[in-house]
mmCIF file of C-alpha atoms in Angstrom:
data_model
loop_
_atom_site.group_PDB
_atom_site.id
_atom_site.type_symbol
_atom_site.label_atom_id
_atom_site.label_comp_id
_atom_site.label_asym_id
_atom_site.label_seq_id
_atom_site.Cartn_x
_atom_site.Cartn_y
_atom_site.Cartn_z
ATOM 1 C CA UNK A 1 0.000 0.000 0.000
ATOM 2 C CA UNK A 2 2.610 2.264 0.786
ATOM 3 C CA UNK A 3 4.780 1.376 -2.271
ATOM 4 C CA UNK A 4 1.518 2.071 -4.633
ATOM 5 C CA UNK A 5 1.278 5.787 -2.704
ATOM 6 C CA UNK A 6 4.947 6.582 -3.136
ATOM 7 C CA UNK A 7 5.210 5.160 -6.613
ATOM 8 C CA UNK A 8 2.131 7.713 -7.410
ATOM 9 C CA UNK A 9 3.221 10.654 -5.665
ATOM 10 C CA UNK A 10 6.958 10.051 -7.473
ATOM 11 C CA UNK A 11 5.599 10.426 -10.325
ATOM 12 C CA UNK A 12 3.895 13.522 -10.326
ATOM 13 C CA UNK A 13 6.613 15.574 -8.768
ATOM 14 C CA UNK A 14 9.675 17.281 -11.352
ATOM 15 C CA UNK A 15 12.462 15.838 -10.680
ATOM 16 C CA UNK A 16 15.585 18.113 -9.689
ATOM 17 C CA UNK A 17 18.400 15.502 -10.145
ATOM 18 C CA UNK A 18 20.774 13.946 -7.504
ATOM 19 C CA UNK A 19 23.090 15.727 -5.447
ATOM 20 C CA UNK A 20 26.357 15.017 -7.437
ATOM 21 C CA UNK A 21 25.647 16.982 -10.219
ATOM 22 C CA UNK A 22 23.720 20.315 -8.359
ATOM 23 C CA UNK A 23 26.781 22.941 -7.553
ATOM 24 C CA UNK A 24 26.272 24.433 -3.722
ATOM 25 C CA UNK A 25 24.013 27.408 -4.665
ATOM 26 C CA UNK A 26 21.932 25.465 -5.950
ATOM 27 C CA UNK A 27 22.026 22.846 -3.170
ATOM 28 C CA UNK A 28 20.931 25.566 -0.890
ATOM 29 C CA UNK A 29 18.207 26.785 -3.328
ATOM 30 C CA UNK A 30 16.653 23.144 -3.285
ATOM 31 C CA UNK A 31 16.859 23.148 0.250
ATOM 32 C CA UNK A 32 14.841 26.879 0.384
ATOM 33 C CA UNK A 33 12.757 26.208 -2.643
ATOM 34 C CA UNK A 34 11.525 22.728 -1.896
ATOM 35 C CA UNK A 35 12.900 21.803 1.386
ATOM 36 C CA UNK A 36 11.390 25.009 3.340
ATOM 37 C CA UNK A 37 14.898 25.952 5.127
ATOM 38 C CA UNK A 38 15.569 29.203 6.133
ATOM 39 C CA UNK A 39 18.665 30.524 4.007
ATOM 40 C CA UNK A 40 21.514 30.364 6.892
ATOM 41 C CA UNK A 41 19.958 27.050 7.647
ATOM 42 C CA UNK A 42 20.003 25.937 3.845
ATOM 43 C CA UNK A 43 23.491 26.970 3.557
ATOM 44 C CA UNK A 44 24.537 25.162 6.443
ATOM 45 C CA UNK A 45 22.976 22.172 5.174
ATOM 46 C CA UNK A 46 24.493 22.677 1.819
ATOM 47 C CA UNK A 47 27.966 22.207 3.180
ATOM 48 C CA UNK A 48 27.444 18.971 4.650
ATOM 49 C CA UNK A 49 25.218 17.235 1.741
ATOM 50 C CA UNK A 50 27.440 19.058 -1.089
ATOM 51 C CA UNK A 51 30.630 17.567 0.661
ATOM 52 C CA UNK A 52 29.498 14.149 0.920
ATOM 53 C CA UNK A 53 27.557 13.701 -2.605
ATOM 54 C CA UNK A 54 30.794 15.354 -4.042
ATOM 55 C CA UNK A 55 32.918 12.439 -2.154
ATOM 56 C CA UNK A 56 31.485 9.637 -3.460
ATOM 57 C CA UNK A 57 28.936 8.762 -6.677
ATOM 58 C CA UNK A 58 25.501 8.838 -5.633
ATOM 59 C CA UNK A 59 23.284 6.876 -7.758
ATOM 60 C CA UNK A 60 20.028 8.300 -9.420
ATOM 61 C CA UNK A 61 17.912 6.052 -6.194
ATOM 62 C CA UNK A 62 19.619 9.258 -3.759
ATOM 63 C CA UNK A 63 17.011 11.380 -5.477
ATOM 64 C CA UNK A 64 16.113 14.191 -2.984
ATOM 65 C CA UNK A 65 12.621 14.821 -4.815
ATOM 66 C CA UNK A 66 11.623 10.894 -3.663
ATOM 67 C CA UNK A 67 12.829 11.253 0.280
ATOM 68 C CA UNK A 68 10.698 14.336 0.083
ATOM 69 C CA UNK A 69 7.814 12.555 -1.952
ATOM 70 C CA UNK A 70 8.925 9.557 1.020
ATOM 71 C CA UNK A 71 7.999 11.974 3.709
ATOM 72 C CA UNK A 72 4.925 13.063 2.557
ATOM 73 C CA UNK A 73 3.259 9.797 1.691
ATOM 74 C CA UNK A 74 3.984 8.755 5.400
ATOM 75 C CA UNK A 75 1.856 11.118 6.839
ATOM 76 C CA UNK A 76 4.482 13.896 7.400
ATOM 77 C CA UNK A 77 3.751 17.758 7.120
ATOM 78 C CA UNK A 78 5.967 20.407 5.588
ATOM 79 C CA UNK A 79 6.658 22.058 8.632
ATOM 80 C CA UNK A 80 7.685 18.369 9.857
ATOM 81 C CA UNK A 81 9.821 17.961 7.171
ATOM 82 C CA UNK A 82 11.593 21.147 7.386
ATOM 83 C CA UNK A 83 12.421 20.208 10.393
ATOM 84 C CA UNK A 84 13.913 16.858 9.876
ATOM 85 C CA UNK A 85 15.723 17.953 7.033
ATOM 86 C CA UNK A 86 16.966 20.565 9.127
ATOM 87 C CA UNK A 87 18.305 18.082 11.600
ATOM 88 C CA UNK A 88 19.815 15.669 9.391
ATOM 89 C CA UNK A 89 19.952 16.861 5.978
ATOM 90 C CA UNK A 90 21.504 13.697 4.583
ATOM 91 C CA UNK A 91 18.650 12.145 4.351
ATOM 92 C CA UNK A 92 18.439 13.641 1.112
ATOM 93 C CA UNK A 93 20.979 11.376 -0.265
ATOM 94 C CA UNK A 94 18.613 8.075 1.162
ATOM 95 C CA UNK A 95 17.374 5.374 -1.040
ATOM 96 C CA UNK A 96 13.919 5.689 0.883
ATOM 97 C CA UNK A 97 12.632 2.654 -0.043
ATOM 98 C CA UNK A 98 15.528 0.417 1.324
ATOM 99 C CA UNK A 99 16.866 2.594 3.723
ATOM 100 C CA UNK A 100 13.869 4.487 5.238
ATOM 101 C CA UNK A 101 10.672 2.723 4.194
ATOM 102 C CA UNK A 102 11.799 -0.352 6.517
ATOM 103 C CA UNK A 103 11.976 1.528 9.883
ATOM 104 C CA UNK A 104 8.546 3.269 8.748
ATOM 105 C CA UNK A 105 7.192 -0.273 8.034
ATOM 106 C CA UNK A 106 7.827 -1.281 11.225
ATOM 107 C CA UNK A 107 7.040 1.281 13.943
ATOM 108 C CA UNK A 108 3.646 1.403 12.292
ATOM 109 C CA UNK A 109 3.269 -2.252 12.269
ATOM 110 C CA UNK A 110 4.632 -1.880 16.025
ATOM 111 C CA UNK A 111 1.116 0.106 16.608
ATOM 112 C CA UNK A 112 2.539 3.941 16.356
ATOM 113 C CA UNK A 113 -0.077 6.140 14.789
ATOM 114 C CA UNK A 114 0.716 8.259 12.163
ATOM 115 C CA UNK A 115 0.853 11.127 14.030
ATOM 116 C CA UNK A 116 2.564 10.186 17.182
ATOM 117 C CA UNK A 117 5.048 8.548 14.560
ATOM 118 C CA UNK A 118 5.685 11.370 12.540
ATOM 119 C CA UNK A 119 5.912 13.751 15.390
ATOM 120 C CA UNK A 120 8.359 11.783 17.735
ATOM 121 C CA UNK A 121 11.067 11.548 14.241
ATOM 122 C CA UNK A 122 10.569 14.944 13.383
ATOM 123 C CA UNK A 123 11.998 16.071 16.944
ATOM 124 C CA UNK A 124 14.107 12.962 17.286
ATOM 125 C CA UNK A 125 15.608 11.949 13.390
ATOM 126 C CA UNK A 126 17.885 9.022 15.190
ATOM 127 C CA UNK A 127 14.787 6.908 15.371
ATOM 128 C CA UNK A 128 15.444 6.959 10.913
ATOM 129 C CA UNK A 129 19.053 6.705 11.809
ATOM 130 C CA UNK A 130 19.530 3.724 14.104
ATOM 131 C CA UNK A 131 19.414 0.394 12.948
ATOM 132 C CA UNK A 132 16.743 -1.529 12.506
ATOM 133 C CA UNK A 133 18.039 -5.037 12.888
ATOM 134 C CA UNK A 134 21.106 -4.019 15.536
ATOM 135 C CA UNK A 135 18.796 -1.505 17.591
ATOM 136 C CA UNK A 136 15.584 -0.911 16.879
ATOM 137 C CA UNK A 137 13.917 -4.292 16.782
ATOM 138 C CA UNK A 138 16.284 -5.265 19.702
ATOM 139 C CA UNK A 139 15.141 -2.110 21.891
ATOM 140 C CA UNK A 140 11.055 -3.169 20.737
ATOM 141 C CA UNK A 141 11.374 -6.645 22.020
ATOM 142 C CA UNK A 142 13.572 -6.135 25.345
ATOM 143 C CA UNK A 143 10.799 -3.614 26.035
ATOM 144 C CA UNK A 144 7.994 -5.853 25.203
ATOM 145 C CA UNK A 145 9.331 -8.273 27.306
ATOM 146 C CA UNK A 146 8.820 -6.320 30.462
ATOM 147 C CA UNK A 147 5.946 -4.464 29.197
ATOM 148 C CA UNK A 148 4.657 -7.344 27.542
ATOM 149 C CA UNK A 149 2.282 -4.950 25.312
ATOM 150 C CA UNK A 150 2.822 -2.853 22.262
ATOM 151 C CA UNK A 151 0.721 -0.309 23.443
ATOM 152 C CA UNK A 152 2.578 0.365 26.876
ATOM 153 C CA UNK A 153 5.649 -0.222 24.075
ATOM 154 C CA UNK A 154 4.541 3.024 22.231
ATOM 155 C CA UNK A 155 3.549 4.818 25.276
ATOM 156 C CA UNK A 156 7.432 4.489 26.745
ATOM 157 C CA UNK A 157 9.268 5.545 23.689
ATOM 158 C CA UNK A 158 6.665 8.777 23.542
ATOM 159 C CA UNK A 159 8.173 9.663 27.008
ATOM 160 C CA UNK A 160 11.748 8.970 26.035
ATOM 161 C CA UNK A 161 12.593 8.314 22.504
ATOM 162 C CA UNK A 162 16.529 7.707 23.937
ATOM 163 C CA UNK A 163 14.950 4.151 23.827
ATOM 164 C CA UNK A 164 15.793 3.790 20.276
ATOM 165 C CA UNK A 165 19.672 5.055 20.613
ATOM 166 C CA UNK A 166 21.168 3.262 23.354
ATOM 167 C CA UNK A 167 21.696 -1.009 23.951
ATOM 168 C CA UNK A 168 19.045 -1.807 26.376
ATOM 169 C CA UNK A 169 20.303 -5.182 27.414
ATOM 170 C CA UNK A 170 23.725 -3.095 29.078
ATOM 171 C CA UNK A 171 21.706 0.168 29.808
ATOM 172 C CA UNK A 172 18.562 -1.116 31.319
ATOM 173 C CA UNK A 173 19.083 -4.481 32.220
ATOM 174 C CA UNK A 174 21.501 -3.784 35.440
ATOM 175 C CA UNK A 175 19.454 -1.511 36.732
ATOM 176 C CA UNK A 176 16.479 -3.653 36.102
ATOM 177 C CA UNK A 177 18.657 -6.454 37.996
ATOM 178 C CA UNK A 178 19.015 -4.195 40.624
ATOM 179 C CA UNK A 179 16.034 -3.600 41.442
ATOM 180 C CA UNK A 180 14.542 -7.334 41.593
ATOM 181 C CA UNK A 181 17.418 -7.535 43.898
ATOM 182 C CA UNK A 182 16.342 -5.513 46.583
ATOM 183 C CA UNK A 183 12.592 -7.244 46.082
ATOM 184 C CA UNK A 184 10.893 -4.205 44.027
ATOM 185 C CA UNK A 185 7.524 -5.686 42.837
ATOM 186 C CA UNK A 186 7.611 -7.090 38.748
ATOM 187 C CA UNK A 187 4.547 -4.383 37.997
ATOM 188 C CA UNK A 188 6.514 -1.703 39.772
ATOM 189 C CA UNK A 189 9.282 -2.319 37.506
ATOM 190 C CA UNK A 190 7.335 -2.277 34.583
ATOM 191 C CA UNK A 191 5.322 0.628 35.641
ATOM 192 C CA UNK A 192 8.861 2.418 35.699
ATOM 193 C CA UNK A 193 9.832 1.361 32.388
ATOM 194 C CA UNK A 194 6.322 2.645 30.377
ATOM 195 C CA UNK A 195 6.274 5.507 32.473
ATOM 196 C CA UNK A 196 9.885 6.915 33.314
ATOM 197 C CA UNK A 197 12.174 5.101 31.176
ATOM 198 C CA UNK A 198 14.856 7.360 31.059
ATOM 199 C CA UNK A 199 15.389 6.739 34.815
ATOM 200 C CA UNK A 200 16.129 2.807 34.236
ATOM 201 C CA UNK A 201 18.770 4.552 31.280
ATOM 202 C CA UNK A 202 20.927 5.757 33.835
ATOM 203 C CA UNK A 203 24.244 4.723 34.474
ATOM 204 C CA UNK A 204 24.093 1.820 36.957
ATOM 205 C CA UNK A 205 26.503 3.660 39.453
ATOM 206 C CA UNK A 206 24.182 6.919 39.453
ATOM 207 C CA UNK A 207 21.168 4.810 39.235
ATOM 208 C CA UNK A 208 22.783 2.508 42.367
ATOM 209 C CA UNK A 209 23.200 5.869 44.262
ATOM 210 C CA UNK A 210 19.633 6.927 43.570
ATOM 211 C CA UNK A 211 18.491 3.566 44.743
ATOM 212 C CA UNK A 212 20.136 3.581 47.997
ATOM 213 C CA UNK A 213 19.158 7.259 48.986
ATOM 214 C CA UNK A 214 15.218 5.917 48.591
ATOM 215 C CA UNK A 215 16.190 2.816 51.101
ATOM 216 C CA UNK A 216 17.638 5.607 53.647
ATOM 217 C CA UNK A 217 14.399 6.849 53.769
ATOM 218 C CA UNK A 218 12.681 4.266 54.951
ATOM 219 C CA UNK A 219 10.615 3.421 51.763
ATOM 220 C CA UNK A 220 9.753 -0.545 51.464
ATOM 221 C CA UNK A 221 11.065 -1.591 47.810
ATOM 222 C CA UNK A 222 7.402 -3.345 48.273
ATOM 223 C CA UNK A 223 6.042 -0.217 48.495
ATOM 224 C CA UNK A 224 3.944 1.105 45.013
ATOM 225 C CA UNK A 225 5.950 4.548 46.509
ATOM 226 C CA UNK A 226 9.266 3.204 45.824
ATOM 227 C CA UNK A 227 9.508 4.105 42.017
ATOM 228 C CA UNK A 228 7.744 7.502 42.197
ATOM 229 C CA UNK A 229 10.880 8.169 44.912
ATOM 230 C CA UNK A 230 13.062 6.707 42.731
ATOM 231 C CA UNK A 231 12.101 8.739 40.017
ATOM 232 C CA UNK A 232 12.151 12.072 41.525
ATOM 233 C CA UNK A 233 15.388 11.332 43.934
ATOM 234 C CA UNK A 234 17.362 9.734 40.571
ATOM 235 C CA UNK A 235 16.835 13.473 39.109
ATOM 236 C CA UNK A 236 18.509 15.745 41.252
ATOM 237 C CA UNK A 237 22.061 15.212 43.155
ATOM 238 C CA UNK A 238 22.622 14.382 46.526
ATOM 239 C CA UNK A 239 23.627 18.102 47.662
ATOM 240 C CA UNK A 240 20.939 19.608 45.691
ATOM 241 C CA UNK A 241 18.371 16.904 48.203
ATOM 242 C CA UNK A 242 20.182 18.666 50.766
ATOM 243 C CA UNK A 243 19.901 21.766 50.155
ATOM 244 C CA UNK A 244 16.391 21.343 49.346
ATOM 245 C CA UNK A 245 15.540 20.426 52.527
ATOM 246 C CA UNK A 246 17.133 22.791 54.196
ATOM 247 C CA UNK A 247 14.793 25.285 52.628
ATOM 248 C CA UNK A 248 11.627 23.033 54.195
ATOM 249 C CA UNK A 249 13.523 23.246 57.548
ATOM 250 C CA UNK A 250 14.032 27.078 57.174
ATOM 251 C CA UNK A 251 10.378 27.004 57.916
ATOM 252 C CA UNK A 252 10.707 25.385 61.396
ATOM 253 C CA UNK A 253 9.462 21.674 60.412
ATOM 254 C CA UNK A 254 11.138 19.071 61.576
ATOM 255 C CA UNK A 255 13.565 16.650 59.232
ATOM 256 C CA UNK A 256 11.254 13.584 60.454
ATOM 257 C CA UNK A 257 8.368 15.517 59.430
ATOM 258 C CA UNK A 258 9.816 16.374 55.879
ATOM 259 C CA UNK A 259 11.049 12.965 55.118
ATOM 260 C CA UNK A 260 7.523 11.577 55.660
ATOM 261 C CA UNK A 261 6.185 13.946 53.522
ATOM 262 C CA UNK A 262 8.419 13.120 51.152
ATOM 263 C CA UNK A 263 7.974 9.521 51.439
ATOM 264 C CA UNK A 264 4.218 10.771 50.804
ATOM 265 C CA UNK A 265 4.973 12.824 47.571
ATOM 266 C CA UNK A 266 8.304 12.865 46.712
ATOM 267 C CA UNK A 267 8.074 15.227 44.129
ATOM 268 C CA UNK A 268 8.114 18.335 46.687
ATOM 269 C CA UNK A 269 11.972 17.466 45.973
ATOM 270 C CA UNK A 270 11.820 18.712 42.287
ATOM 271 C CA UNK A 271 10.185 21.907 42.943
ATOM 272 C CA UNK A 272 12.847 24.876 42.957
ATOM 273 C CA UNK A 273 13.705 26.528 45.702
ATOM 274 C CA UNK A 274 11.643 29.339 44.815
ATOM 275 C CA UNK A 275 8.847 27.886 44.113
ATOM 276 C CA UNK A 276 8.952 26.321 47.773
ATOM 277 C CA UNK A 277 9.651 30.052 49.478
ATOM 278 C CA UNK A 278 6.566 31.425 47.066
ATOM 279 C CA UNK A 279 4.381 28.654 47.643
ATOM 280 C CA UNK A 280 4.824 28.670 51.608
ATOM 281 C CA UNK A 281 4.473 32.504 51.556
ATOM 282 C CA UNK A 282 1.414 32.514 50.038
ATOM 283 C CA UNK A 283 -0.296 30.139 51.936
ATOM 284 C CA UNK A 284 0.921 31.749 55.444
ATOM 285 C CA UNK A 285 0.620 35.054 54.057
ATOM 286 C CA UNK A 286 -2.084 35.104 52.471
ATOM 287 C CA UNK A 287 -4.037 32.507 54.457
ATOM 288 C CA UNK A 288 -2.535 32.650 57.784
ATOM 289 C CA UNK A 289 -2.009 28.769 57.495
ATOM 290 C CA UNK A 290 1.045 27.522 59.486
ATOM 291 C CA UNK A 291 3.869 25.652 58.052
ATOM 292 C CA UNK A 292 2.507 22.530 59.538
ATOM 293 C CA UNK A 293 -0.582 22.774 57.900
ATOM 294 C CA UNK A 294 0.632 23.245 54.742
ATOM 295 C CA UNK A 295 3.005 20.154 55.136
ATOM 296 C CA UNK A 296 0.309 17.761 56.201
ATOM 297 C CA UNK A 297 -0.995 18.017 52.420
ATOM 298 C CA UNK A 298 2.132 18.104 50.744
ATOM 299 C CA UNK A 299 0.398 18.007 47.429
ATOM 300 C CA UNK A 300 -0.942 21.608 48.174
ATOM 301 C CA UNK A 301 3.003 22.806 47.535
ATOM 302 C CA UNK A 302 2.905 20.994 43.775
ATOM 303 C CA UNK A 303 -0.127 23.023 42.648
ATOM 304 C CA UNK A 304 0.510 26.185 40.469
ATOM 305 C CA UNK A 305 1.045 29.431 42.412
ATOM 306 C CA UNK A 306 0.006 31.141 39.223
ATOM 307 C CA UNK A 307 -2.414 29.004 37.443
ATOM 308 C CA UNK A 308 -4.421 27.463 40.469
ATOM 309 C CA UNK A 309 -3.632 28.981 43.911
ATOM 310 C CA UNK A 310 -3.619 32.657 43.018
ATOM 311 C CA UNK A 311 -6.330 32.825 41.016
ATOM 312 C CA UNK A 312 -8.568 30.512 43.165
ATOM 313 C CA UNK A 313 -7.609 32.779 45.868
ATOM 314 C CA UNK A 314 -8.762 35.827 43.980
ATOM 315 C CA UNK A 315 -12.512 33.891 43.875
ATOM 316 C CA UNK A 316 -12.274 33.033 47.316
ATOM 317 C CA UNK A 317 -12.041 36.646 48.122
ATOM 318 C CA UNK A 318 -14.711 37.734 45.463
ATOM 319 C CA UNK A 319 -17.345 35.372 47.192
ATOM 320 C CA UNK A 320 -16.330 36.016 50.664
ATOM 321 C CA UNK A 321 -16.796 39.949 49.992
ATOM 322 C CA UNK A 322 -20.338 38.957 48.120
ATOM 323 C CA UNK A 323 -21.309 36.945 51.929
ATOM 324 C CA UNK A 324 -21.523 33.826 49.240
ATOM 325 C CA UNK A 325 -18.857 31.812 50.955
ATOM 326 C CA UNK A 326 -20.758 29.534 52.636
ATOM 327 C CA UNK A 327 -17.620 27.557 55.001
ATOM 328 C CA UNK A 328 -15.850 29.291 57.852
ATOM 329 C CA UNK A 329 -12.820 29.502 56.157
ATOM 330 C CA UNK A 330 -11.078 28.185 53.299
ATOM 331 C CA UNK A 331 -10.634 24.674 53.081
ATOM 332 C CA UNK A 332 -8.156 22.363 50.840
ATOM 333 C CA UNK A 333 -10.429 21.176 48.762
ATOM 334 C CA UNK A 334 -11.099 24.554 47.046
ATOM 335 C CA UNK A 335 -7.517 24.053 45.910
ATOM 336 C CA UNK A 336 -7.656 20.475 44.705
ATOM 337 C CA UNK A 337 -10.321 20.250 42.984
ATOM 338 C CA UNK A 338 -9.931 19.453 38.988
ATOM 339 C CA UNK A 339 -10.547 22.798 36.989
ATOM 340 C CA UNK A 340 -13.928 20.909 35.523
ATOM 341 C CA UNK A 341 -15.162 20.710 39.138
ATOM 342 C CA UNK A 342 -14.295 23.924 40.082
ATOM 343 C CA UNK A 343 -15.536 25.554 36.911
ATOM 344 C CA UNK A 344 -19.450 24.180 37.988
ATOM 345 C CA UNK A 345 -18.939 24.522 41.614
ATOM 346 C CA UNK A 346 -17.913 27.849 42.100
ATOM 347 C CA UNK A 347 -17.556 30.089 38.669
ATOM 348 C CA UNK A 348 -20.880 28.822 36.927
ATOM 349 C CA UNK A 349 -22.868 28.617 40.051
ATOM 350 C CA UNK A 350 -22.251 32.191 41.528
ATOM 351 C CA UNK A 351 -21.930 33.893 38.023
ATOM 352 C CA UNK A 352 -25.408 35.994 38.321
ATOM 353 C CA UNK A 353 -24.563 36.881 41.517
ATOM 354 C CA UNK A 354 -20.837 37.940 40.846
ATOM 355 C CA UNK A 355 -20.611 38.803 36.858
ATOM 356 C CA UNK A 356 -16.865 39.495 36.975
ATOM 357 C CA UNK A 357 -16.136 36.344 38.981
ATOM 358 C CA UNK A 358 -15.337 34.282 35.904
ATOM 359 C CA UNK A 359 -14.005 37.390 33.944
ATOM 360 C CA UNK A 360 -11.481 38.179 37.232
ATOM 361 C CA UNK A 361 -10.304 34.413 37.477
ATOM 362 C CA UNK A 362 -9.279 33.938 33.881
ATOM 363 C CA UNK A 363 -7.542 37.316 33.624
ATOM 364 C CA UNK A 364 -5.710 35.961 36.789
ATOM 365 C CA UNK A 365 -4.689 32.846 34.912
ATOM 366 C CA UNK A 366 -3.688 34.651 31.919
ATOM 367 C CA UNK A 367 -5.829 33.225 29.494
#
């Protein structure tokens, strides 16, 4: 099917000749006209494809109108392709259909849609690069293996293409060793691998060091909390973990305190150090809650200061002014709940009664 699409759409496009026998400027008017490239990209595209077709003999198959023509029966937009040739222009000198067509073949076969496909090369042209017998079919199956589904397949490489580019059986495998060692659950594992690969990419001494700082704090590898530690400890160094909570402490809680809160959502970890200082401000300026407080629902401190707390704070206000704020104070809740939820609840409901309610909270979000 794809052969009759490409065979049709090579033969309605003009063909410009192969590479060996276009001089540079017009190289980099190909890559302008046809191609989309800016001109200092084009040029610097030139150099590299005009060096290497001028090295060698490149047949009449390295036809740069049929890796276009290649592209575009695969699903891929201009702006896509701009981008890839951009990135790699030598895949103007391909033979798509022995070279390219392949990897296509298979990915799609593999269960990638066409547009998570052609969206994860154009940002990531290795996954046309590597080989497909040496590392991309090798990478599929070791994956499949633990994942055991093409589906959860698909959904790791979308949150780390890196997959494709590195031996799994000496990246992933040690670390994967490692952590059946210590008695982490087989689902946990594989939950780690569809949904944080790139942590089980690590080298195994940085990933060992990761591994051990989660067992310091008292986290059971049996415990579904382990990975989510692991992922967000394996992310930042040992003095930056410090440091970090060092900045909870400047607040007057307690390191016991902390680490159980971390242990609860260790994510509070990966939020900068301003963002902690802004977030506890607000809430003990702004609502006179104490430090405490705020760390007994760590999750309040991974919410948006300027998307969600502000502006539900600005409602809050608005309704409490209007004598519509029917609790005795504000309450957690108000913060957690989804935006679809809070939409109904409070903006929809009270909108006669405060007009500028809704007007006042989206200005605050900046939409």
């Amino acid at each position: 099917m794809h052969l009759l699409r490409m065979s049709i759409r090579f033969s309605r496009i003009p063909t410009f000749g192969n590479f060996s026998t276009l001089q540079a400027p017009s190289v980099t008017s190909y890559l302008t006209d046809a191609c989309g490239l800016s001109p200092a990209a084009a040029i610097a595209a030139a150099s590299k494809i005009s060096f290497i077709s001028g090295s060698r003999k490149v047949s009449s198959k390295h036809n740069p109108d049929s890796v276009l023509a290649f592209f575009r029966s695969y699903g891929f937009t201009q702006s896509q392709i701009t981008k890839l040739i951009s990135m790699y222009p030598r895949f103007l000198l391909s033979d798509p259909v022995r070279t390219l067509q392949p990897k296509m073949d298979f990915y799609l076969s593999a269960g990638f849609s066409t547009s998570t496909l052609t969206k994860l090369i154009s940002s990531d042209a290795d996954l046309l690069r590597s080989s497909l017998k040496n590392r991309i079919i090798p990478a599929f199956d070791f994956l499949k293996a633990i994942l055991h589904t093409n589906e959860d397949v698909v959904a790791a490489v979308k949150r780390s293409t890196w997959i494709f580019h590195v031996n799994l059986e000496k990246k992933m495998e040690p670390n994967i060793n490692t952590l059946r060692s210590i008695g982490v659950p087989v689902g946990s594992i594989a939950k780690l691998a569809k949904i944080h690969p790139s942590v089980l990419m690590q080298s195994t001494g940085r990933f060992g060091e990761s591994v051990e700082r989660v067992l310091k704090m008292g986290l059971s590898p049996s415990d579904a909390m382990f990975i989510r530690a692991l992922h967000s400890l394996s992310s930042i160094s040992a003095v930056t973990l410090k440091r970090k909570l060092e900045v909870y402490k400047s607040f007057g809680l307690p390191e016991d305190k902390i680490l159980f809160c971390v242990k609860q959502k260790p994510m509070i970890v990966n939020l900068s150090e301003e963002n902690i200082r802004k977030s506890f401000g607000f809430f003990m300026e702004m609502l006179k809650w104490k430090p405490e407080f705020v760390f007994s629902s760590p999750v309040l401190l991974t919410l948006s200061l300027e998307k969600r707390l502000a502006p539900r704070f600005s409602v809050y206000e608005i309704l409490l002014s209007k004598k519509l704020w029917g609790e005795k104070s504000i309450v957690r809740r108000f913060f957690y709940l989804s935006e679809a939820k809070f939409n109904v609840r409070y903006l929809l409901r009270f909108q006669d009664e405060c007009p500028e309610i809704l007007e006042t909270y989206r200005a605050m979000r900046g939409q």
